[in-house]
XYZ file of C-alpha atoms in Angstrom:
222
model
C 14.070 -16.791 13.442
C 14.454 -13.097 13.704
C 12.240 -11.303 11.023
C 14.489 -10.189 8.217
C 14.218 -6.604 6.728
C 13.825 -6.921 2.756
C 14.147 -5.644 -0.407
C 11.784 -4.519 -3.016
C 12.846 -8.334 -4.615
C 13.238 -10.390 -1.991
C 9.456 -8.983 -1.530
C 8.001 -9.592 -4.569
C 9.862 -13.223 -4.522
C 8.210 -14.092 -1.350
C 4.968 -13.156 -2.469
C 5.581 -15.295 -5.551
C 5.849 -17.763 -3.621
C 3.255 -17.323 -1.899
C 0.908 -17.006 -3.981
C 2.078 -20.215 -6.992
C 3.882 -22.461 -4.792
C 1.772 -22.514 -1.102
C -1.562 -21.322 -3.115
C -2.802 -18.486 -1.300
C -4.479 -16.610 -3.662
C -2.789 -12.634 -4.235
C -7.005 -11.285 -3.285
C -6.310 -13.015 0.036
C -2.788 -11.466 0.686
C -4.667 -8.701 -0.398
C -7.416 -8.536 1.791
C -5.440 -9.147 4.420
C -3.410 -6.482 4.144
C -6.090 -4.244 4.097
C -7.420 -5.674 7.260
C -4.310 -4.350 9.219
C -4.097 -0.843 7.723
C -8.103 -0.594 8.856
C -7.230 -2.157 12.063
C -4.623 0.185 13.009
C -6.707 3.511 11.411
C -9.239 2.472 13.911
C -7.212 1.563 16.711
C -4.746 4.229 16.319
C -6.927 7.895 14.190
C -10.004 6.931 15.179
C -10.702 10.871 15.259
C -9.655 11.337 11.426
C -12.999 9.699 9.683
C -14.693 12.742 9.099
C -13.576 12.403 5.560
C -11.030 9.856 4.386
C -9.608 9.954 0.700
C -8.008 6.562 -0.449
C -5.573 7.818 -3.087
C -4.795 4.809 -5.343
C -3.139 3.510 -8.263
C -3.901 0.907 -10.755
C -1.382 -2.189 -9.546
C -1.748 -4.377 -6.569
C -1.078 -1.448 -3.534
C -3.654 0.807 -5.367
C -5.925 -2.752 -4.957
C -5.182 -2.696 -1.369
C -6.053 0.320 -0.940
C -9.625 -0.409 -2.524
C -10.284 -2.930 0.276
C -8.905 -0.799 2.661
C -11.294 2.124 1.085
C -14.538 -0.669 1.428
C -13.345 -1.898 5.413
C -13.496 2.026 6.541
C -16.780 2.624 4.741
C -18.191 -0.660 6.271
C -17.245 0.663 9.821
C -18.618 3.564 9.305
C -16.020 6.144 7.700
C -16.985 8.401 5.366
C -14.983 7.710 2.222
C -14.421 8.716 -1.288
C -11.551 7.310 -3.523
C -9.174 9.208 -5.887
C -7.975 7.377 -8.557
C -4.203 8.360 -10.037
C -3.433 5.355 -12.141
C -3.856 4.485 -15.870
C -7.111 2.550 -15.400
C -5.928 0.834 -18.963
C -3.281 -0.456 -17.001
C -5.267 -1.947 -13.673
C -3.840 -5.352 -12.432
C -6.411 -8.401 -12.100
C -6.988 -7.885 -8.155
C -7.570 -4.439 -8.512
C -9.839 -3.695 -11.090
C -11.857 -7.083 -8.272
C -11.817 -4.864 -5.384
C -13.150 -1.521 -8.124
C -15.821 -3.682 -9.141
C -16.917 -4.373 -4.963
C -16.251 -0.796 -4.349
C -18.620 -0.057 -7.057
C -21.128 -2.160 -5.498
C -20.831 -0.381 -2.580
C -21.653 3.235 -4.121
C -18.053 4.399 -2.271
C -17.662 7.903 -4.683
C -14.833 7.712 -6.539
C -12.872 10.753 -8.407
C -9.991 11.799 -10.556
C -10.167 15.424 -9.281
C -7.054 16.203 -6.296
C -9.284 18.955 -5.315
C -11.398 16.525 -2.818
C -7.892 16.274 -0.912
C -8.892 19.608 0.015
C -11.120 18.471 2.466
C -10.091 15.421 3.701
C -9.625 14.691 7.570
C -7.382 11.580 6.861
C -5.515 10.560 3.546
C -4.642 6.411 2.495
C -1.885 6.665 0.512
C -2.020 3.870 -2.136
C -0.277 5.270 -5.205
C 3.283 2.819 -5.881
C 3.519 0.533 -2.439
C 7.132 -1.148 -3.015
C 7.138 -1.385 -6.855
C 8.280 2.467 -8.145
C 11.740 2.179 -9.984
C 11.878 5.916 -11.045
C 11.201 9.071 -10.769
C 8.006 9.879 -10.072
C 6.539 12.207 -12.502
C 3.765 13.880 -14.523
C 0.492 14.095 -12.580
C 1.623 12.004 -9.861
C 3.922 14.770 -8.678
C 0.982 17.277 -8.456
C -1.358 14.809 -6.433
C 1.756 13.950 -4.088
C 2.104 17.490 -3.408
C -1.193 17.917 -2.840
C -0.961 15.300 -0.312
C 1.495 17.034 1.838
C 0.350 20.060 1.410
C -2.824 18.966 3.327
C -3.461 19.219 7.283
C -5.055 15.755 6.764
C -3.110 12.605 8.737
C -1.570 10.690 5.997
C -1.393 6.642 6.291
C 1.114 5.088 3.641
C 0.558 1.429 2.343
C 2.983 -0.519 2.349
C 5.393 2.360 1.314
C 5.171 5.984 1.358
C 4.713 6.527 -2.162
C 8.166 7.694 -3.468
C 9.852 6.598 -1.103
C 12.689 3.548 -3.050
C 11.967 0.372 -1.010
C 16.132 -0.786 -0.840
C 17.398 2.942 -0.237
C 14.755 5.149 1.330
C 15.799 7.736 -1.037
C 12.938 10.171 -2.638
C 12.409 9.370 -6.296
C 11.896 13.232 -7.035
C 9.272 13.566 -4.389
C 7.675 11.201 -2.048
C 4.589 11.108 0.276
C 5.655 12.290 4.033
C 3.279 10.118 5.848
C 2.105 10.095 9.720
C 2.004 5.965 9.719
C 3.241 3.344 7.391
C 1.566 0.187 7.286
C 4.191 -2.570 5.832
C 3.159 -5.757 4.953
C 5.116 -9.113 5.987
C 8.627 -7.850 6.616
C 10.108 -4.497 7.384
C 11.414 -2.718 4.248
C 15.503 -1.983 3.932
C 14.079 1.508 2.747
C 12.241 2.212 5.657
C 15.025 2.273 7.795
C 17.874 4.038 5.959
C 17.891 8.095 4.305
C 14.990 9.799 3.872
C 12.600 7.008 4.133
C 12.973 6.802 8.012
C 11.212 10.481 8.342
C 8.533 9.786 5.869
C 7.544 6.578 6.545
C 5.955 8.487 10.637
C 5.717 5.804 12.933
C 6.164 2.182 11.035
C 3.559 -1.214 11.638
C 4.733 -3.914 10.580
C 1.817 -6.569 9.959
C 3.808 -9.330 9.934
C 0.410 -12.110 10.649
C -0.154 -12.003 6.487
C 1.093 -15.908 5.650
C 3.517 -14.867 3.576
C 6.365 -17.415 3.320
C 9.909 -16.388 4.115
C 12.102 -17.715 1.032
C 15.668 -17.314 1.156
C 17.543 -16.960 -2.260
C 19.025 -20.260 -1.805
C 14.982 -21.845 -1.375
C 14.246 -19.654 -4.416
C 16.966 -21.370 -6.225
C 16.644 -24.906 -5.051
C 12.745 -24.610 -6.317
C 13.308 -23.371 -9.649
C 15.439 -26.376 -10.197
C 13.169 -28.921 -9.077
C-alpha cells in the first residue's frame, strides 16, 4: 500500500491506536522517534556538534526532543537544552525523558541567549499539535531561532508550521531538515510549509499502525 500523507488527526488517531489497541507503549514510539532524528543528525550534520541546543516544549515532541537531546550527548555531542514550555503543563513521557536527562547532567536553560552560540539547533517546541497562533515568548525564541547561523533540524514539524495546511501560524521555524515521524504530513507539502520544512525524512520504520477512518469506526463499535 502506498504510504498515505496525513493530517494532524488522522496522526494523532493512529498513534491512539497504537499505543491502547496494539500496546506499544507512547515512551517507545517515543524513543524511537528520537532514534531517527539522531540517526540522520549523524549521518547527515555530522560537522554541526560543536554545540547543539534542543529547544523543547512541555508535550510529547518537546519529550522527543529530550531523548533526542540524551542520544547526541551519548555519541558524543555537546548539548544543552532550552526549555520553552509551561513545565506545570509537561505530559507523562516528557517530564520521563527530563528526569533521564537529569541523570545525565545534560545543562538545561530557560535563557534564548545560549542560541547565540549554538552550531546546530533541534527544534522541539509544537511537533503536529499547534492549533493557533503562536504567541507570547514563543515568538521571541522562534525568532531567535532563525535569526541564528546555526543548522536547524525540526521534529516532526517545523514549529509553526499547521500540519493540514502548511500555513505559518504567525511565525514558524524555517528549518534545514524535518524529521517526520510515520507518515508524511499534508502540511509539509502544500504553502509555506514546503520551504520551511528544508529537505523532509520521513521515518516511516516507527510501528505505528495505519488506521483508516472506517477501522477507527468499526473499533469504537466493537
Amino acid at each position: 500500500m502506498e504510504k498515505p500523507i496525513v493530517t494532524a488527526a488522522q496522526m494523532k488517531r493512529c498513534d491512539t491506536y497504537t499505543i491502547k489497541q496494539i500496546g506499544i507503549p507512547s515512551l517507545v514510539l517515543m524513543e524511537r522517534a528520537a532514534l531517527a532524528v539522531r540517526d540522520e543528525i549523524l549521518n547527515a550534520l555530522p560537522i554541526y556538534l560543536k554545540h547543539v541546543v534542543v529547544v523543547a516544549g512541555s508535550g510529547n515532541n518537546g519529550g522527543d526532543g529530550l531523548a533526542v537531546a540524551r542520544m547526541l550527548k551519548i555519541a558524543g555531542a555537546n548539548v544543552t537544552i532550552l526549555n520553552v514550555g509551561n513545565p506545570d503543563h509537561a505530559s507523562k513521557e516528557h517530564q520521563v525523558q527530563d528526569h533521564i536527562c537529569q541523570y545525565y547532567r545534560i545543562p538545561e536553560t530557560n535563557d534564548p541567549s545560549v542560541l547565540n552560540d549554538a552550531t546546530l539547533i533541534v527544534d522541539a517546541i509544537f511537533g503536529i499539535g499547534i492549533d493557533r497562533p503562536v504567541a507570547g515568548h514563543y515568538v521571541d525564541v522562534i525568532n531567535a531561532i532563525n535569526d541564528s547561523k546555526a543548522a536547524k533540524v525540526a521534529v516532526d514539524m517545523p514549529s509553526g508550521i499547521n500540519t493540514d495546511t502548511g500555513e505559518i501560524m504567525g511565525t514558524a521555524v524555517k528549518a534545514d531538515l524535518t524529521v517526520t515521524f510515520a507518515f508524511n504530513k499534508l502540511g509539509l507539502t502544500k504553502n509555506e510549509g514546503q520551504q520551511y520544512a528544508g529537505r523532509v525524512i520521513i521515518a516511516d520504520d516507527m510501528g505505528t499502525y495505519w488506521i483508516d477512518e472506517h477501522e477507527s469506526h468499526s473499533d469504537q463499535n466493537s
